[in-house]
Amino acid sequence: MAQRQKTRQQRDNLVWAAAKLFRRQGYSGTGLRDILAASGAARGSLYHYFPGGKEQIGAAAVNAAGGLVTETFVELARQADGPADFLHRYSDLLVRWLEASKFRDGCPITTTLLETTPESAAISAAGRAVFADWRGVMADMLRRDGWPASRVPATATAIIAGLEGALLMARVQGSARPIHDTAQALCDLLETNQSRQTRA
Amino acid sequence: MAQRQKTRQQRDNLVWAAAKLFRRQGYSGTGLRDILAASGAARGSLYHYFPGGKEQIGAAAVNAAGGLVTETFVELARQADGPADFLHRYSDLLVRWLEASKFRDGCPITTTLLETTPESAAISAAGRAVFADWRGVMADMLRRDGWPASRVPATATAIIAGLEGALLMARVQGSARPIHDTAQALCDLLETNQSRQTRA
DNA sequence: CATGTATTATGACGACTGGTCTACATATTT
DNA sequence: AAATATGTAGACCAGTCGTCATAATACATG
């Protein structure tokens, strides 16, 4: 039993080391060598847990990192007082993370996905699942806020897309402004529903 | 003189071959070998035109591909009847390109930028310049549409961010829907100004 | 407790590609 | 014809990913 945990931990070490490196340097830019050094595991261990090699650990990294973001979304959606408040809280969080890493740590899955889609079916599938989860959290929140069902999916997608794009631009510019600007504009968008309800 | 053109063309061949490959496979995922094969140039020629090596050709590729998109933006902004019409036209264009390439050709600069920012100062700088151009086109269009100056910059940024994020999600999902959804939501956002003007 | 079987951990090896540089051949201009 | 600009070919070593035979450990059974 103690062993089970220990091995599980080594596997996790591998995945999280990979996730961190992929996020900073990209998928192709990160060698197995780097991952092994960062996780303290040996070369063969990686192929024990991931017979599929780099592609499989890439998919696992997308799953793990994406899942962590999903958890953050869920928790924040629970705490927040509506979608606009959620956006403010999350964009603040994002900015803090970015600045703490000197704009090195962006979205933990986009870089890997852009490099490997659609060449790697496994990684693409992992990415699709993560995006679906994220949209799901947003959609739930919008519905709870009283949005008409017909507009929920598109708006949820747009919010994720906006955040994703803002994060990318913020990294390139080395500035938090794209995130603040985009969050502000998205909040304006969210108001449209408010005003429609008021008018109706 | 004939040679001048020929050499200029060989240099261009290199840049465009690099741009195309970087867009599909990413920066690290593309070897100089691939670029040379695609452009028909020889190994040493690359270092004649780009003494800075891969990093320099990466920056040149971002410049070239980004510039082409800027031109498209400008032309479309001229033709379009306001920002909303622009969004519809551009998203249609995007979807056609995506489908024609079977969702392989996404944004020509994001992948390279995510992989290299901020490690490569040259590529990051090229990316910043391109994004600034894009925001500029959007901002001009919003101003012409009568937007209050105070809201123009943030909205322009949000539009670029939304398109960028939508393009990324569309690639991963292998579907045009994220683009249509995001464009729709952004059009809703653009209406907010309309309604404010009407109310005022 | 002892023994045998899975499971897990290891690092050297090979076939290959990575980006870079040097040496040489050709073309254009002065 | 000399000098400069441009194009070509290949050598170079560090690094890539994946495979393998082997060693160490954990677990289940008699």
XYZ file of C-alpha atoms (C1' of nucleotides) in Angstrom:
460
model
C 0.000 0.000 0.000
C 2.778 2.376 0.924
C 4.458 1.314 -2.281
C 1.369 1.949 -4.313
C 1.393 5.535 -3.166
C 5.053 5.911 -3.803
C 4.789 4.683 -7.362
C 1.709 6.728 -8.000
C 3.736 9.684 -6.875
C 6.570 8.997 -9.260
C 4.120 8.800 -12.094
C 2.617 12.082 -10.973
C 6.052 13.639 -10.739
C 6.613 12.757 -14.353
C 3.291 14.189 -15.468
C 3.589 17.449 -13.585
C 7.186 17.984 -14.559
C 6.149 17.461 -18.164
C 3.185 19.800 -17.810
C 5.304 22.593 -16.390
C 7.950 22.275 -19.051
C 5.475 21.979 -21.914
C 3.781 25.131 -20.734
C 6.986 27.146 -20.765
C 8.927 25.695 -23.659
C 6.299 23.959 -25.687
C 5.925 20.313 -26.563
C 8.617 19.912 -29.200
C 10.912 22.246 -27.361
C 10.932 20.018 -24.307
C 13.059 16.896 -24.445
C 12.429 13.745 -22.469
C 15.805 14.520 -20.991
C 14.429 17.719 -19.420
C 11.376 15.939 -18.073
C 13.449 13.190 -16.527
C 15.847 15.648 -14.939
C 13.008 17.732 -13.525
C 11.135 14.747 -12.130
C 14.143 12.819 -10.888
C 13.006 9.686 -12.685
C 15.097 7.456 -14.902
C 14.690 7.079 -18.624
C 13.209 3.631 -18.480
C 10.667 4.583 -15.830
C 9.026 6.959 -18.223
C 8.497 4.186 -20.725
C 7.209 1.935 -17.983
C 4.374 4.274 -17.092
C 3.927 5.681 -20.575
C 4.572 2.993 -23.159
C 3.224 5.445 -25.720
C 6.258 7.633 -25.126
C 6.242 11.383 -25.452
C 2.825 11.557 -27.039
C 1.194 9.706 -24.177
C 2.846 11.816 -21.516
C 1.798 14.855 -23.516
C -1.821 13.762 -23.395
C -1.517 13.011 -19.677
C -0.011 16.447 -19.071
C -2.858 18.157 -20.931
C -5.347 16.166 -18.894
C -3.704 16.932 -15.580
C -3.065 20.619 -16.162
C -6.440 21.134 -17.804
C -8.156 19.354 -14.939
C -6.514 21.611 -12.409
C -7.808 24.653 -14.259
C -11.260 23.091 -14.364
C -11.167 22.681 -10.602
C -10.186 26.312 -10.214
C -13.059 27.325 -12.491
C -15.569 25.291 -10.522
C -14.400 26.631 -7.187
C -14.372 30.213 -8.445
C -17.776 29.854 -10.060
C -19.108 28.663 -6.717
C -17.674 31.617 -4.850
C -18.413 34.292 -7.407
C -21.514 36.423 -7.506
C -22.402 35.904 -11.153
C -20.388 35.714 -14.375
C -19.042 39.265 -14.261
C -17.668 38.784 -10.772
C -16.195 35.485 -11.885
C -14.399 37.206 -14.742
C -12.924 39.825 -12.466
C -11.741 37.277 -9.960
C -10.289 34.951 -12.543
C -8.532 37.666 -14.505
C -6.964 38.901 -11.267
C -5.772 35.391 -10.574
C -4.380 35.092 -14.076
C -2.495 38.347 -13.800
C -0.956 37.329 -10.501
C 0.241 34.040 -11.947
C 1.621 35.697 -15.020
C 3.523 38.312 -13.101
C 4.858 35.802 -10.599
C 6.371 33.827 -13.466
C 7.523 36.938 -15.312
C 5.083 36.141 -18.109
C 6.521 32.723 -18.700
C 3.640 30.543 -17.528
C 0.676 30.987 -19.822
C -2.165 28.619 -20.476
C -0.914 25.139 -19.614
C -2.470 23.428 -22.600
C -2.664 25.779 -25.583
C 0.953 25.630 -26.619
C 1.049 21.855 -26.614
C -2.259 21.661 -28.447
C -1.291 24.117 -31.155
C 1.882 22.181 -31.821
C 0.308 18.759 -31.974
C -3.198 19.252 -33.360
C -4.324 17.390 -35.325
C -1.216 15.255 -35.818
C -1.564 13.592 -32.437
C -5.047 12.174 -32.004
C -4.450 11.426 -28.318
C -3.376 14.931 -27.350
C -6.094 16.527 -29.442
C -8.713 14.374 -27.755
C -7.436 15.348 -24.331
C -7.611 19.005 -25.333
C -11.138 18.694 -26.668
C -12.273 17.148 -23.402
C -10.676 19.906 -21.343
C -12.200 22.664 -23.445
C -15.572 20.982 -23.175
C -15.260 20.952 -19.385
C -14.383 24.616 -19.294
C -17.267 25.565 -21.543
C -19.510 23.471 -19.337
C -18.586 25.409 -16.204
C -19.180 28.706 -18.002
C -22.479 27.549 -19.419
C -23.742 26.475 -16.007
C -22.838 29.835 -14.597
C -24.597 31.728 -17.378
C -27.723 29.629 -16.953
C -27.737 30.265 -13.220
C -27.523 33.951 -14.080
C -30.727 33.713 -16.051
C -29.400 33.676 -19.601
C -31.709 32.377 -22.309
C -30.688 28.848 -23.215
C -30.265 29.716 -26.865
C -27.431 32.155 -26.197
C -25.601 30.212 -23.515
C -23.323 27.951 -25.585
C -22.026 30.665 -27.886
C -21.402 33.052 -25.009
C -19.604 30.396 -22.989
C -17.352 29.635 -25.943
C -16.656 33.313 -26.487
C -15.626 33.803 -22.874
C -13.154 30.935 -23.006
C -11.860 32.126 -26.357
C -11.437 35.665 -25.081
C -9.547 34.582 -21.988
C -7.356 32.267 -24.024
C -6.513 34.955 -26.548
C -5.925 37.550 -23.865
C -3.541 35.264 -22.046
C -1.599 34.715 -25.227
C -1.330 38.419 -25.981
C -0.384 39.208 -22.403
C 2.514 36.809 -22.571
C 3.805 38.218 -25.829
C 3.490 41.806 -24.661
C 4.787 41.108 -21.204
C 1.892 43.092 -19.850
C -1.293 42.381 -17.931
C -3.246 44.878 -19.973
C -4.667 42.540 -22.619
C -6.234 40.517 -19.816
C -7.762 43.478 -18.061
C -8.998 44.935 -21.340
C -10.536 41.694 -22.503
C -12.156 40.998 -19.135
C -13.631 44.482 -19.195
C -15.047 44.027 -22.670
C -16.451 40.627 -21.771
C -18.166 42.166 -18.759
C -19.726 44.726 -21.082
C -20.939 41.841 -23.175
C -22.449 40.198 -20.119
C -24.370 43.378 -19.415
C -26.258 43.022 -22.671
C -28.292 40.264 -21.122
C -28.906 42.308 -18.031
C -30.275 45.181 -20.097
C -32.412 42.857 -22.191
C -33.956 41.440 -19.051
C -34.593 44.934 -17.727
C -36.185 46.014 -20.962
C -38.354 42.932 -21.149
C 19.161 42.969 -61.884
C 17.600 39.702 -62.885
C 19.766 38.123 -60.220
C 18.638 40.648 -57.663
C 15.088 39.534 -58.166
C 16.068 35.949 -58.125
C 17.903 36.279 -54.852
C 15.159 38.328 -53.319
C 12.866 35.546 -54.339
C 15.009 32.867 -52.804
C 15.050 34.750 -49.564
C 11.299 35.068 -49.737
C 10.982 31.388 -50.491
C 12.833 30.636 -47.309
C 10.721 32.957 -45.214
C 7.399 31.737 -46.549
C 8.365 28.108 -46.363
C 9.367 28.686 -42.759
C 6.158 30.547 -42.004
C 3.997 27.779 -43.403
C 5.828 25.067 -41.525
C 5.936 26.981 -38.250
C 2.213 27.498 -38.469
C 1.484 23.814 -38.861
C 4.138 22.131 -36.767
C 5.321 24.892 -34.498
C 8.722 26.488 -34.195
C 10.637 23.773 -32.373
C 8.844 21.084 -34.296
C 10.160 22.404 -37.581
C 13.769 21.650 -38.461
C 15.904 23.747 -40.737
C 16.020 20.598 -42.786
C 12.256 20.857 -43.442
C 12.499 24.521 -44.318
C 15.294 23.930 -46.779
C 13.491 21.049 -48.424
C 10.283 23.056 -48.743
C 11.994 26.123 -50.166
C 14.444 24.304 -52.377
C 17.363 26.242 -50.948
C 20.652 24.774 -49.823
C 21.846 24.470 -46.272
C 24.360 27.273 -46.331
C 22.085 29.711 -48.159
C 19.988 30.029 -45.090
C 22.941 31.271 -43.073
C 23.840 33.704 -45.791
C 20.489 35.481 -45.593
C 19.924 34.852 -41.917
C 23.209 34.943 -40.036
C 21.147 34.865 -36.858
C 20.089 31.332 -37.711
C 16.751 29.853 -36.807
C 15.777 32.639 -34.463
C 16.190 35.264 -37.142
C 14.214 33.325 -39.710
C 11.552 32.825 -37.038
C 11.275 36.559 -36.514
C 11.161 37.139 -40.271
C 8.415 34.556 -40.632
C 6.336 36.187 -37.901
C 6.801 39.538 -39.597
C 5.865 38.267 -43.034
C 2.879 36.178 -42.016
C 1.641 38.791 -39.563
C 1.990 41.491 -42.186
C -0.114 39.519 -44.623
C -2.885 39.237 -42.058
C -2.622 42.977 -41.397
C -3.115 43.630 -45.091
C -6.160 41.401 -45.110
C -7.538 43.248 -42.092
C -7.024 46.631 -43.710
C -8.628 45.597 -46.962
C -11.578 43.978 -45.194
C -12.037 46.956 -42.894
C -12.212 49.159 -45.987
C -14.838 47.001 -47.641
C -16.913 46.228 -44.576
C -19.893 48.209 -43.403
C -18.866 48.624 -39.787
C -17.230 46.353 -37.208
C -20.003 43.781 -37.061
C -19.931 43.285 -40.816
C -16.165 43.048 -40.620
C -16.426 40.300 -38.027
C -18.832 38.301 -40.136
C -16.705 38.620 -43.224
C -13.489 37.792 -41.463
C -14.865 34.824 -39.578
C -16.223 33.439 -42.843
C -12.777 33.826 -44.354
C -11.195 32.128 -41.372
C -13.568 29.199 -41.558
C -12.906 28.709 -45.246
C -9.151 28.668 -44.686
C -9.458 26.288 -41.788
C -11.644 23.862 -43.655
C -9.492 24.021 -46.757
C -6.497 22.949 -44.696
C -8.484 20.402 -42.704
C -7.935 22.478 -39.577
C -4.196 22.406 -39.886
C -3.487 26.051 -40.678
C -4.360 28.194 -37.706
C -3.038 31.590 -36.799
C 0.351 31.936 -38.479
C 2.087 33.538 -35.530
C 0.592 32.338 -32.245
C 2.239 28.944 -32.121
C 5.695 30.319 -32.772
C 5.163 33.111 -30.261
C 3.920 30.855 -27.493
C 6.916 28.612 -27.926
C 9.529 31.331 -27.965
C 8.202 34.112 -25.719
C 9.972 35.549 -23.870
C 13.092 33.487 -24.485
C 13.682 34.968 -27.930
C 13.665 38.743 -27.756
C 13.671 39.084 -31.549
C 10.619 36.899 -32.153
C 8.728 38.416 -29.233
C 9.380 41.891 -30.587
C 8.117 40.889 -34.013
C 4.971 39.485 -32.407
C 4.354 42.592 -30.353
C 4.588 44.739 -33.466
C 2.144 42.548 -35.371
C -0.394 42.526 -32.543
C -0.095 46.289 -32.271
C -0.865 46.630 -35.988
C -3.915 44.415 -35.685
C -5.237 46.313 -32.696
C -4.639 49.508 -34.634
C -6.827 48.419 -37.517
C -9.588 47.397 -35.142
C -9.337 50.618 -33.184
C -9.611 52.741 -36.324
C -12.691 50.835 -37.354
C -14.352 51.256 -33.966
C -13.627 54.973 -33.982
C -15.097 55.347 -37.436
C -18.155 53.568 -36.093
C -18.566 56.258 -33.460
C -17.249 54.489 -30.392
C -16.238 56.661 -27.467
C -12.459 56.970 -27.412
C -12.238 55.660 -23.875
C -13.634 52.256 -24.784
C -11.869 51.780 -28.096
C -8.540 50.265 -27.010
C -10.005 47.653 -24.676
C -12.636 46.615 -27.194
C -10.088 46.340 -29.988
C -7.918 44.124 -27.813
C -10.881 41.978 -26.856
C -11.827 41.416 -30.486
C -8.344 40.272 -31.410
C -8.174 38.098 -28.310
C -11.544 36.540 -29.064
C -10.638 35.736 -32.656
C -7.307 34.331 -31.584
C -8.848 32.111 -28.938
C -11.644 31.005 -31.235
C -9.181 30.010 -33.903
C -7.259 27.944 -31.402
C -10.350 26.145 -30.157
C -11.586 25.568 -33.688
C -8.353 23.839 -34.590
C -8.440 21.607 -31.552
C -12.079 20.690 -32.024
C -11.800 20.335 -35.757
C -14.929 22.411 -36.047
C -15.839 25.874 -37.258
C -18.303 26.346 -34.438
C -16.049 28.135 -31.943
C -15.411 30.776 -34.579
C -19.043 31.290 -35.426
C -20.003 31.332 -31.750
C -17.329 33.813 -30.796
C -18.049 36.077 -33.750
C -21.703 36.047 -32.791
C -20.955 36.958 -29.197
C -18.566 39.691 -30.278
C -21.282 41.141 -32.511
C -23.577 41.188 -29.502
C -20.878 43.076 -27.674
C -20.652 45.567 -30.506
C -24.368 46.193 -30.211
C -23.904 47.517 -26.703
C -22.453 50.665 -28.151
C -25.279 50.949 -30.628
C -27.854 50.741 -27.878
C -25.995 53.232 -25.730
C -25.971 55.704 -28.570
C -29.675 55.137 -29.140
C -30.450 55.634 -25.499
C -28.374 58.791 -25.303
C 8.579 -17.559 7.011
C 10.329 -18.702 2.478
C 9.726 -18.640 -2.325
C 8.202 -17.300 -6.822
C 5.971 -13.931 -9.617
C 4.649 -9.163 -10.796
C 5.693 -4.807 -10.658
C 8.860 -1.032 -10.756
C 13.454 1.165 -11.516
C 17.675 1.711 -14.152
C 21.013 3.627 -17.533
C 23.651 2.305 -21.573
C 22.909 1.823 -26.507
C 21.598 2.959 -31.496
C 19.662 5.160 -35.305
C 18.756 9.508 -36.332
C 17.988 14.716 -36.516
C 19.101 19.232 -34.443
C 21.374 23.767 -35.531
C 25.846 25.737 -36.752
C 30.018 26.530 -39.163
C 33.701 26.300 -42.611
C 35.441 25.765 -47.265
C 34.503 26.161 -51.892
C 31.944 27.470 -56.438
C 29.401 30.664 -59.092
C 27.445 35.141 -60.389
C 27.357 40.498 -60.515
C 29.277 44.790 -60.126
C 32.974 48.122 -60.278
C 40.161 41.698 -63.673
C 39.419 42.377 -58.981
C 36.227 42.498 -55.529
C 32.047 41.686 -53.632
C 27.824 39.290 -53.243
C 25.398 35.053 -53.582
C 24.722 29.916 -53.779
C 26.275 25.008 -52.571
C 27.923 21.018 -50.156
C 29.116 18.616 -46.419
C 31.390 17.928 -41.712
C 30.444 18.438 -36.990
C 28.825 17.283 -32.263
C 25.371 17.677 -29.178
C 21.017 16.277 -28.603
C 16.535 13.595 -30.071
C 13.396 9.531 -29.022
C 12.781 4.861 -28.305
C 14.450 -0.092 -26.986
C 16.532 -3.290 -24.259
C 18.596 -6.473 -20.795
C 19.105 -6.275 -16.227
C 18.597 -5.169 -11.171
C 15.819 -4.061 -7.253
C 11.701 -4.077 -4.870
C 6.731 -5.459 -3.453
C 3.196 -8.780 -3.244
C 0.791 -13.296 -3.015
C 1.144 -17.871 -2.384
C 2.304 -22.337 -0.073
